[in-house]
Amino acid sequence: MLEENINYLDLFSGIGGFRFGLKQAGFKFKWEGHSEIDKYAESLYHKYFPQSECLGDVRKIIPDGLPRIDIITFGFPCSDLSVAGKRKGLHGERSGLFFEAMRIIKAIRPKIFIFENVKGLLSSNGGRDFVGILREIASIGIYECEWELINSKWFVPQNRERIFFIGHFGGKSSPQVFPLKIGHETYSEDNRQKRQNRLETAYSMCIRGGAKQRYDSETLIQYGASQDMRLSPINGVSQALNAGHYNQPKIIQKTRIRRLTPMECEKLQGFPAKWTEKGIDKNGTEVKISDTQRYKMLGNAVTTNVVKEIGRRLME
């Protein structure tokens, strides 16, 4: 079990998905730092977690200048790994930033580190990239590791498979988080009951509160990268959100088709409504964020409900 009042470092922090999920799990931090270079994401992080010290570009972080760190979380860029990307692999310009995170972990040796990435990490370059990650971690020699491919639809109505990886510093913590088996309420207008999730079974909560309009046609549309079309019931499970503005899932509403609103996307990622609407910069000035940026940041974010469950188990 982790004690309270720990020191925390959030790399590639984005809009604070890891930080928010750990907060929801009950974590309390004595010192916080984060690394982010996108000005819109940083304005949101500063708004919600003003006590966190912004360290800027991860490549410029000097570990010796940091306090003792207990937990490091990160979701390094995945564009070189995912099916939608060009799959340059772990040594691509962006996905290669994984090694910057490992540079910091090697120097600091936190009690726990957690990272999240796309399913493609397991198969990138015929699986050699994931083996490379294991070798890189093994070179430190003091971490016991566990990982699992987790689908966000176990927690929210979004079909989003991501690998979550946890490193436990020898003797300070031990692998005990995975596999996830959770029970939650499945919500509908005429039915509320407890159901048990197993790894092979997914129940979803219906989309609620994202828009005030009634859905005359209860169909959710997702266009894939090859322009194939997938249809899902509106009270079912959305396909994964991505960072693109125009490739978000669409809803047939009355006689027109519309994309999911930013607020609906926030709910699909487990954030409160309007989380990404306005930020605050370092000068205290309010920053209005465009829908294009909101879609991008939400598509890049981690599903906070998954982080909350992982955090809850780490505190047991």
Tab-separated table of C-alpha atoms in Angstrom:
chain	number	residue	atom	x	y	z
A	1	MET	CA	0.000	0.000	0.000
A	2	LEU	CA	1.225	3.489	-0.828
A	3	GLU	CA	1.240	6.093	1.907
A	4	GLU	CA	-0.388	9.483	1.514
A	5	ASN	CA	1.481	12.706	0.793
A	6	ILE	CA	3.733	11.320	-1.901
A	7	ASN	CA	5.707	13.068	-4.633
A	8	TYR	CA	4.368	12.700	-8.147
A	9	LEU	CA	5.694	13.364	-11.648
A	10	ASP	CA	3.379	13.336	-14.687
A	11	LEU	CA	5.263	13.161	-18.012
A	12	PHE	CA	3.574	14.006	-21.342
A	13	SER	CA	0.812	15.164	-19.016
A	14	GLY	CA	-1.699	16.385	-21.602
A	15	ILE	CA	-4.959	17.506	-20.030
A	16	GLY	CA	-4.335	15.653	-16.778
A	17	GLY	CA	-5.991	12.267	-17.289
A	18	PHE	CA	-3.529	10.383	-15.099
A	19	ARG	CA	-3.564	13.128	-12.463
A	20	PHE	CA	-7.361	13.321	-12.367
A	21	GLY	CA	-7.753	9.534	-12.208
A	22	LEU	CA	-5.322	9.237	-9.289
A	23	LYS	CA	-7.118	12.066	-7.507
A	24	GLN	CA	-10.394	10.196	-7.940
A	25	ALA	CA	-8.718	7.105	-6.456
A	26	GLY	CA	-7.846	9.064	-3.319
A	27	PHE	CA	-4.183	9.942	-3.848
A	28	LYS	CA	-2.825	13.004	-2.060
A	29	PHE	CA	0.426	14.539	-3.216
A	30	LYS	CA	3.009	16.499	-1.252
A	31	TRP	CA	4.869	17.678	-4.366
A	32	GLU	CA	3.736	17.547	-7.984
A	33	GLY	CA	5.469	18.175	-11.271
A	34	HIS	CA	4.455	17.677	-14.883
A	35	SER	CA	5.929	17.895	-18.372
A	36	GLU	CA	3.941	19.327	-21.284
A	37	ILE	CA	4.756	21.496	-24.312
A	38	ASP	CA	1.295	21.989	-25.869
A	39	LYS	CA	0.067	25.411	-24.733
A	40	TYR	CA	-3.616	24.457	-24.712
A	41	ALA	CA	-3.084	21.271	-22.726
A	42	GLU	CA	-0.823	23.162	-20.336
A	43	SER	CA	-3.484	25.846	-19.793
A	44	LEU	CA	-5.933	23.142	-18.707
A	45	TYR	CA	-3.429	21.397	-16.457
A	46	HIS	CA	-2.574	24.724	-14.830
A	47	LYS	CA	-6.268	25.484	-14.335
A	48	TYR	CA	-7.102	22.242	-12.550
A	49	PHE	CA	-3.772	21.508	-10.845
A	50	PRO	CA	-2.142	24.904	-10.221
A	51	GLN	CA	0.062	23.479	-7.490
A	52	SER	CA	1.922	21.309	-10.016
A	53	GLU	CA	5.259	22.637	-11.263
A	54	CYS	CA	5.493	22.717	-15.059
A	55	LEU	CA	8.853	21.315	-16.185
A	56	GLY	CA	8.278	21.924	-19.908
A	57	ASP	CA	9.940	19.697	-22.495
A	58	VAL	CA	10.662	16.210	-21.149
A	59	ARG	CA	13.990	16.229	-22.994
A	60	LYS	CA	15.177	19.157	-20.879
A	61	ILE	CA	14.309	17.727	-17.472
A	62	ILE	CA	17.327	17.352	-15.183
A	63	PRO	CA	16.495	14.580	-12.665
A	64	ASP	CA	19.058	15.805	-10.118
A	65	GLY	CA	17.036	18.973	-9.710
A	66	LEU	CA	13.885	17.128	-8.628
A	67	PRO	CA	12.813	15.954	-5.175
A	68	ARG	CA	12.500	12.247	-4.438
A	69	ILE	CA	9.699	10.981	-6.675
A	70	ASP	CA	7.373	8.156	-5.614
A	71	ILE	CA	5.197	7.781	-8.722
A	72	ILE	CA	5.810	8.619	-12.375
A	73	THR	CA	3.043	8.314	-14.965
A	74	PHE	CA	3.276	8.854	-18.692
A	75	GLY	CA	1.645	8.132	-22.019
A	76	PHE	CA	4.389	8.703	-24.552
A	77	PRO	CA	3.395	9.707	-28.131
A	78	CYS	CA	2.025	6.761	-30.089
A	79	SER	CA	1.915	8.014	-33.691
A	80	ASP	CA	4.825	5.786	-34.722
A	81	LEU	CA	3.189	2.707	-33.178
A	82	SER	CA	-0.542	2.747	-33.839
A	83	VAL	CA	-2.371	1.195	-36.771
A	84	ALA	CA	-3.438	4.682	-37.864
A	85	GLY	CA	0.157	5.906	-37.954
A	86	LYS	CA	3.059	5.098	-40.257
A	87	ARG	CA	4.493	2.637	-37.737
A	88	LYS	CA	8.078	3.856	-37.662
A	89	GLY	CA	8.290	2.001	-34.403
A	90	LEU	CA	9.762	2.733	-31.011
A	91	HIS	CA	12.731	4.539	-32.549
A	92	GLY	CA	10.547	6.978	-34.481
A	93	GLU	CA	10.961	10.657	-33.667
A	94	ARG	CA	7.857	10.861	-31.454
A	95	SER	CA	7.432	7.385	-29.998
A	96	GLY	CA	11.171	7.379	-29.300
A	97	LEU	CA	10.406	9.827	-26.481
A	98	PHE	CA	9.808	6.665	-24.436
A	99	PHE	CA	13.566	6.620	-23.882
A	100	GLU	CA	13.409	10.111	-22.384
A	101	ALA	CA	10.920	8.830	-19.832
A	102	MET	CA	13.212	5.878	-19.111
A	103	ARG	CA	16.173	8.238	-18.699
A	104	ILE	CA	14.297	9.980	-15.908
A	105	ILE	CA	13.095	6.725	-14.341
A	106	LYS	CA	16.629	5.301	-14.296
A	107	ALA	CA	17.910	8.401	-12.523
A	108	ILE	CA	15.052	8.817	-10.043
A	109	ARG	CA	14.007	5.190	-9.474
A	110	PRO	CA	10.440	5.883	-8.315
A	111	LYS	CA	8.541	3.330	-6.269
A	112	ILE	CA	6.075	2.938	-9.118
A	113	PHE	CA	5.854	3.997	-12.735
A	114	ILE	CA	2.792	3.576	-14.941
A	115	PHE	CA	2.534	4.109	-18.657
A	116	GLU	CA	-0.255	3.775	-21.211
A	117	ASN	CA	-0.032	3.316	-24.964
A	118	VAL	CA	-1.892	1.970	-27.954
A	119	LYS	CA	-2.518	-1.708	-28.626
A	120	GLY	CA	-0.120	-1.426	-31.568
A	121	LEU	CA	2.784	-1.290	-29.123
A	122	LEU	CA	2.455	-5.059	-28.705
A	123	SER	CA	2.788	-5.754	-32.432
A	124	SER	CA	4.912	-2.843	-33.653
A	125	ASN	CA	7.797	-4.136	-35.785
A	126	GLY	CA	6.658	-7.709	-35.297
A	127	GLY	CA	6.650	-7.377	-31.510
A	128	ARG	CA	10.301	-6.330	-31.388
A	129	ASP	CA	9.473	-2.860	-30.060
A	130	PHE	CA	7.694	-4.257	-27.008
A	131	VAL	CA	10.579	-6.647	-26.390
A	132	GLY	CA	12.838	-3.603	-26.618
A	133	ILE	CA	10.800	-1.887	-23.912
A	134	LEU	CA	11.086	-4.930	-21.643
A	135	ARG	CA	14.835	-5.055	-22.197
A	136	GLU	CA	15.178	-1.352	-21.458
A	137	ILE	CA	13.336	-1.767	-18.171
A	138	ALA	CA	15.219	-4.969	-17.336
A	139	SER	CA	18.488	-3.073	-17.770
A	140	ILE	CA	17.626	-1.127	-14.616
A	141	GLY	CA	17.406	-4.462	-12.827
A	142	ILE	CA	15.210	-3.474	-9.891
A	143	TYR	CA	11.635	-3.414	-11.191
A	144	GLU	CA	8.975	-6.094	-11.163
A	145	CYS	CA	6.507	-5.418	-13.940
A	146	GLU	CA	2.946	-6.239	-14.917
A	147	TRP	CA	0.852	-5.176	-17.871
A	148	GLU	CA	-2.557	-5.740	-19.389
A	149	LEU	CA	-4.450	-4.772	-22.527
A	150	ILE	CA	-7.458	-2.928	-21.096
A	151	ASN	CA	-10.563	-1.817	-22.962
A	152	SER	CA	-12.127	1.442	-21.800
A	153	LYS	CA	-15.566	-0.089	-22.418
A	154	TRP	CA	-15.159	-1.972	-19.143
A	155	PHE	CA	-15.685	1.436	-17.515
A	156	VAL	CA	-17.216	3.852	-20.052
A	157	PRO	CA	-19.113	3.393	-23.342
A	158	GLN	CA	-16.026	3.605	-25.569
A	159	ASN	CA	-14.308	0.726	-27.365
A	160	ARG	CA	-10.716	1.846	-26.723
A	161	GLU	CA	-8.019	-0.772	-26.213
A	162	ARG	CA	-4.840	0.451	-24.549
A	163	ILE	CA	-1.957	-1.322	-22.879
A	164	PHE	CA	-1.287	-0.284	-19.286
A	165	PHE	CA	2.115	-1.135	-17.859
A	166	ILE	CA	3.189	-0.865	-14.210
A	167	GLY	CA	6.723	-1.110	-12.860
A	168	HIS	CA	7.110	-1.830	-9.134
A	169	PHE	CA	10.426	-0.962	-7.496
A	170	GLY	CA	11.838	-4.073	-5.814
A	171	GLY	CA	10.681	-4.384	-2.216
A	172	LYS	CA	8.656	-1.144	-2.249
A	173	SER	CA	5.624	-2.482	-4.083
A	174	SER	CA	4.650	-5.739	-5.733
A	175	PRO	CA	2.630	-6.698	-8.825
A	176	GLN	CA	-0.979	-7.026	-7.705
A	177	VAL	CA	-3.062	-4.735	-9.893
A	178	PHE	CA	-3.765	-6.897	-12.939
A	179	PRO	CA	-5.882	-8.518	-14.188
A	180	LEU	CA	-8.718	-6.083	-13.659
A	181	LYS	CA	-12.063	-7.596	-12.722
A	182	ILE	CA	-14.579	-5.004	-11.696
A	183	GLY	CA	-18.259	-4.698	-10.922
A	184	HIS	CA	-20.219	-1.543	-11.674
A	185	GLU	CA	-23.733	-0.399	-12.362
A	186	THR	CA	-25.055	-0.580	-15.880
A	187	TYR	CA	-27.278	2.472	-16.314
A	188	SER	CA	-30.416	2.729	-18.394
A	189	GLU	CA	-33.677	4.593	-18.031
A	190	ASP	CA	-35.643	1.542	-16.957
A	191	ASN	CA	-33.017	-0.726	-15.448
A	192	ARG	CA	-30.365	-0.335	-12.751
A	193	GLN	CA	-28.550	-3.397	-11.583
A	194	LYS	CA	-25.123	-4.623	-10.561
A	195	ARG	CA	-23.208	-6.612	-13.128
A	196	GLN	CA	-19.817	-8.241	-12.920
A	197	ASN	CA	-17.195	-7.516	-15.582
A	198	ARG	CA	-14.889	-10.293	-16.683
A	199	LEU	CA	-11.990	-9.887	-19.031
A	200	GLU	CA	-13.915	-11.306	-21.961
A	201	THR	CA	-17.207	-9.527	-21.213
A	202	ALA	CA	-17.938	-5.822	-21.404
A	203	TYR	CA	-20.943	-3.949	-20.113
A	204	SER	CA	-21.317	-0.262	-20.764
A	205	MET	CA	-22.999	2.748	-19.267
A	206	CYS	CA	-25.137	4.648	-21.716
A	207	ILE	CA	-24.163	8.129	-22.826
A	208	ARG	CA	-25.899	10.593	-20.536
A	209	GLY	CA	-25.845	14.357	-20.316
A	210	GLY	CA	-23.777	14.996	-23.428
A	211	ALA	CA	-26.600	16.707	-25.294
A	212	LYS	CA	-30.119	17.789	-24.457
A	213	GLN	CA	-31.664	16.644	-27.732
A	214	ARG	CA	-33.663	13.451	-27.986
A	215	TYR	CA	-32.334	10.798	-30.351
A	216	ASP	CA	-35.079	9.813	-32.787
A	217	SER	CA	-32.729	7.367	-34.452
A	218	GLU	CA	-30.600	5.570	-31.893
A	219	THR	CA	-27.572	4.910	-34.022
A	220	LEU	CA	-23.940	5.806	-33.523
A	221	ILE	CA	-21.722	5.773	-36.620
A	222	GLN	CA	-17.965	5.340	-36.727
A	223	TYR	CA	-16.003	5.744	-39.938
A	224	GLY	CA	-12.752	3.803	-39.966
A	225	ALA	CA	-9.481	4.833	-41.586
A	226	SER	CA	-10.499	2.940	-44.736
A	227	GLN	CA	-13.893	4.707	-44.745
A	228	ASP	CA	-15.738	1.587	-43.720
A	229	MET	CA	-18.777	2.346	-41.583
A	230	ARG	CA	-19.652	0.830	-38.221
A	231	LEU	CA	-23.054	1.219	-36.600
A	232	SER	CA	-23.699	0.949	-32.859
A	233	PRO	CA	-26.784	1.587	-30.700
A	234	ILE	CA	-26.592	4.945	-28.948
A	235	ASN	CA	-26.847	3.206	-25.568
A	236	GLY	CA	-24.048	0.855	-26.518
A	237	VAL	CA	-20.323	1.442	-26.910
A	238	SER	CA	-18.633	4.145	-28.993
A	239	GLN	CA	-15.576	3.373	-31.076
A	240	ALA	CA	-12.296	4.822	-29.820
A	241	LEU	CA	-11.838	8.582	-29.898
A	242	ASN	CA	-8.776	9.812	-31.746
A	243	ALA	CA	-6.881	13.065	-32.029
A	244	GLY	CA	-8.438	14.053	-35.370
A	245	HIS	CA	-11.292	16.531	-35.611
A	246	TYR	CA	-13.105	14.930	-38.544
A	247	ASN	CA	-12.818	11.240	-37.679
A	248	GLN	CA	-14.776	11.233	-34.424
A	249	PRO	CA	-17.782	8.899	-34.106
A	250	LYS	CA	-20.975	10.336	-35.624
A	251	ILE	CA	-24.586	10.222	-34.394
A	252	ILE	CA	-27.676	9.964	-36.609
A	253	GLN	CA	-30.076	12.428	-34.998
A	254	LYS	CA	-33.480	12.913	-36.603
A	255	THR	CA	-32.629	13.408	-40.288
A	256	ARG	CA	-29.043	14.566	-39.966
A	257	ILE	CA	-25.702	13.118	-38.999
A	258	ARG	CA	-23.535	14.916	-36.475
A	259	ARG	CA	-20.252	14.138	-34.769
A	260	LEU	CA	-20.015	13.675	-31.040
A	261	THR	CA	-19.749	16.994	-29.225
A	262	PRO	CA	-16.616	17.825	-27.209
A	263	MET	CA	-18.684	17.437	-24.038
A	264	GLU	CA	-19.751	13.939	-25.058
A	265	CYS	CA	-16.118	13.080	-25.779
A	266	GLU	CA	-15.178	14.342	-22.324
A	267	LYS	CA	-17.684	11.957	-20.785
A	268	LEU	CA	-16.384	9.073	-22.906
A	269	GLN	CA	-12.944	9.699	-21.411
A	270	GLY	CA	-14.245	10.070	-17.854
A	271	PHE	CA	-13.716	13.822	-17.497
A	272	PRO	CA	-16.296	16.217	-16.029
A	273	ALA	CA	-18.390	18.194	-18.506
A	274	LYS	CA	-16.642	21.221	-20.050
A	275	TRP	CA	-13.235	20.102	-18.740
A	276	THR	CA	-11.547	21.225	-21.965
A	277	GLU	CA	-13.643	24.317	-22.713
A	278	LYS	CA	-11.420	26.960	-21.090
A	279	GLY	CA	-7.938	26.956	-19.632
A	280	ILE	CA	-5.846	29.412	-17.627
A	281	ASP	CA	-2.322	30.357	-18.702
A	282	LYS	CA	0.637	31.004	-16.388
A	283	ASN	CA	-0.275	34.707	-16.251
A	284	GLY	CA	-3.756	33.916	-14.983
A	285	THR	CA	-5.446	34.802	-18.273
A	286	GLU	CA	-8.407	32.701	-19.382
A	287	VAL	CA	-7.770	30.705	-22.554
A	288	LYS	CA	-10.758	29.818	-24.776
A	289	ILE	CA	-10.070	26.518	-26.508
A	290	SER	CA	-11.416	25.691	-29.972
A	291	ASP	CA	-13.356	22.510	-30.666
A	292	THR	CA	-10.529	21.350	-32.939
A	293	GLN	CA	-8.060	21.498	-30.058
A	294	ARG	CA	-10.560	19.902	-27.676
A	295	TYR	CA	-11.068	16.904	-29.972
A	296	LYS	CA	-7.314	16.568	-30.407
A	297	MET	CA	-6.543	16.654	-26.689
A	298	LEU	CA	-9.363	14.307	-25.737
A	299	GLY	CA	-8.309	11.832	-28.410
A	300	ASN	CA	-4.798	11.840	-26.963
A	301	ALA	CA	-5.952	11.573	-23.351
A	302	VAL	CA	-6.004	8.527	-21.112
A	303	THR	CA	-9.406	7.238	-19.945
A	304	THR	CA	-9.519	8.492	-16.374
A	305	ASN	CA	-11.796	5.722	-15.084
A	306	VAL	CA	-9.132	3.127	-15.884
A	307	VAL	CA	-6.508	5.138	-14.003
A	308	LYS	CA	-8.852	5.484	-11.040
A	309	GLU	CA	-9.255	1.704	-10.779
A	310	ILE	CA	-5.510	1.133	-11.081
A	311	GLY	CA	-4.870	3.771	-8.421
A	312	ARG	CA	-7.457	2.262	-6.106
A	313	ARG	CA	-5.740	-1.115	-6.327
A	314	LEU	CA	-2.327	0.404	-5.690
A	315	MET	CA	-3.635	1.905	-2.461
A	316	GLU	CA	-5.055	-1.369	-1.162
